[in-house]
């Protein structure tokens, strides 16, 4: 899927209630989606498209094993993949997920009931990666601090015995315990993490749905889309 270039354009005939397109628009509006090149005419109104800038719809997946160069930056990553270690672009509603925390070198530390805490240097190349420092607005949580917290928890005997002795303990509990070891004022819980993740999963489904329809024949596809996530501006 990743080799296809999906372009999106916000056209005035689809959003007549809105003001002319600007770079600051961040509403959930309808967009025209095409493959590989931006359209000159809108097939809905048959008029020349002059308003708006073409953007590229990118699948919200990333390589969790990429290392962080500047350790003073607010980067504290957690990553999600399919439970069978499959690629996240194969996700569908009902898929079972596995998660872990990512250190600055790109090693992913996760927990399984069979093997306990494990460390992966590969296998998470196409995953959903969320920066905890961003979603919790903990901008003093630097990459070096995140490393310190991860390894302190992993090598803490009481931490290891706690998760090893509970049969209901899972990978998400492990991730939450490490996040809540960052001395934040408010703890996160499973609902918090699910709300962060849901945005990415919704975007994956949109990406797959638009791509599937474009590959099946239509030159243009119209969908609601929030111009605020996993996109990059590009020239026509």
PDB file of N, CA and C in Angstrom, residues 43 47 71-72 76 88 99 114 128-130 160 167-168 181 189 192 201 214:
ATOM      1  N   UNK A  43     -14.838  16.436 -10.923  1.00  0.00           N
ATOM      2  CA  UNK A  43     -15.802  15.623 -11.657  1.00  0.00           C
ATOM      3  C   UNK A  43     -17.221  15.797 -11.135  1.00  0.00           C
ATOM      4  N   UNK A  47     -15.943  21.889 -12.917  1.00  0.00           N
ATOM      5  CA  UNK A  47     -15.270  23.180 -12.973  1.00  0.00           C
ATOM      6  C   UNK A  47     -13.789  23.016 -12.666  1.00  0.00           C
ATOM      7  N   UNK A  71      18.785  13.861  22.372  1.00  0.00           N
ATOM      8  CA  UNK A  71      18.159  13.272  23.555  1.00  0.00           C
ATOM      9  C   UNK A  71      17.500  14.303  24.460  1.00  0.00           C
ATOM     10  N   UNK A  72      17.738  15.584  24.210  1.00  0.00           N
ATOM     11  CA  UNK A  72      17.110  16.623  25.022  1.00  0.00           C
ATOM     12  C   UNK A  72      15.735  17.021  24.490  1.00  0.00           C
ATOM     13  N   UNK A  76       8.975  10.700  23.943  1.00  0.00           N
ATOM     14  CA  UNK A  76       8.771   9.513  24.781  1.00  0.00           C
ATOM     15  C   UNK A  76       7.789   8.619  24.036  1.00  0.00           C
ATOM     16  N   UNK A  88       0.766  -2.693  10.617  1.00  0.00           N
ATOM     17  CA  UNK A  88      -0.438  -1.996  11.052  1.00  0.00           C
ATOM     18  C   UNK A  88      -1.366  -1.634   9.901  1.00  0.00           C
ATOM     19  N   UNK A  99       1.576  -3.796  22.217  1.00  0.00           N
ATOM     20  CA  UNK A  99       2.207  -2.488  22.368  1.00  0.00           C
ATOM     21  C   UNK A  99       3.456  -2.580  23.237  1.00  0.00           C
ATOM     22  N   UNK A 114       3.745 -14.989  28.167  1.00  0.00           N
ATOM     23  CA  UNK A 114       4.572 -16.185  27.997  1.00  0.00           C
ATOM     24  C   UNK A 114       6.050 -15.914  28.249  1.00  0.00           C
ATOM     25  N   UNK A 128       2.157   1.956  14.675  1.00  0.00           N
ATOM     26  CA  UNK A 128       1.662   3.260  15.111  1.00  0.00           C
ATOM     27  C   UNK A 128       2.548   3.712  16.261  1.00  0.00           C
ATOM     28  N   UNK A 129       3.164   4.872  16.109  1.00  0.00           N
ATOM     29  CA  UNK A 129       4.065   5.405  17.134  1.00  0.00           C
ATOM     30  C   UNK A 129       3.461   6.689  17.692  1.00  0.00           C
ATOM     31  N   UNK A 130       3.286   6.730  18.999  1.00  0.00           N
ATOM     32  CA  UNK A 130       2.690   7.888  19.666  1.00  0.00           C
ATOM     33  C   UNK A 130       3.714   8.488  20.628  1.00  0.00           C
ATOM     34  N   UNK A 160       9.253  -5.937  38.182  1.00  0.00           N
ATOM     35  CA  UNK A 160       9.232  -7.186  37.423  1.00  0.00           C
ATOM     36  C   UNK A 160       8.377  -8.244  38.108  1.00  0.00           C
ATOM     37  N   UNK A 167      -1.825 -12.822  36.376  1.00  0.00           N
ATOM     38  CA  UNK A 167      -2.183 -13.472  35.114  1.00  0.00           C
ATOM     39  C   UNK A 167      -2.968 -12.557  34.187  1.00  0.00           C
ATOM     40  N   UNK A 168      -3.596 -11.511  34.739  1.00  0.00           N
ATOM     41  CA  UNK A 168      -4.376 -10.596  33.902  1.00  0.00           C
ATOM     42  C   UNK A 168      -3.523  -9.452  33.359  1.00  0.00           C
ATOM     43  N   UNK A 181       5.212   6.174  35.612  1.00  0.00           N
ATOM     44  CA  UNK A 181       6.437   6.310  36.405  1.00  0.00           C
ATOM     45  C   UNK A 181       7.183   7.596  36.073  1.00  0.00           C
ATOM     46  N   UNK A 189      -4.589   5.959  31.996  1.00  0.00           N
ATOM     47  CA  UNK A 189      -5.182   4.639  32.162  1.00  0.00           C
ATOM     48  C   UNK A 189      -5.478   4.054  30.786  1.00  0.00           C
ATOM     49  N   UNK A 192      -7.348   6.385  28.505  1.00  0.00           N
ATOM     50  CA  UNK A 192      -6.508   7.462  27.966  1.00  0.00           C
ATOM     51  C   UNK A 192      -5.752   6.991  26.731  1.00  0.00           C
ATOM     52  N   UNK A 201      -6.008   4.805  14.371  1.00  0.00           N
ATOM     53  CA  UNK A 201      -6.714   3.677  13.759  1.00  0.00           C
ATOM     54  C   UNK A 201      -7.784   4.169  12.786  1.00  0.00           C
ATOM     55  N   UNK A 214     -10.007   3.946  -4.985  1.00  0.00           N
ATOM     56  CA  UNK A 214      -9.286   4.520  -6.120  1.00  0.00           C
ATOM     57  C   UNK A 214      -8.709   3.429  -7.021  1.00  0.00           C
TER      58      UNK A 214
END
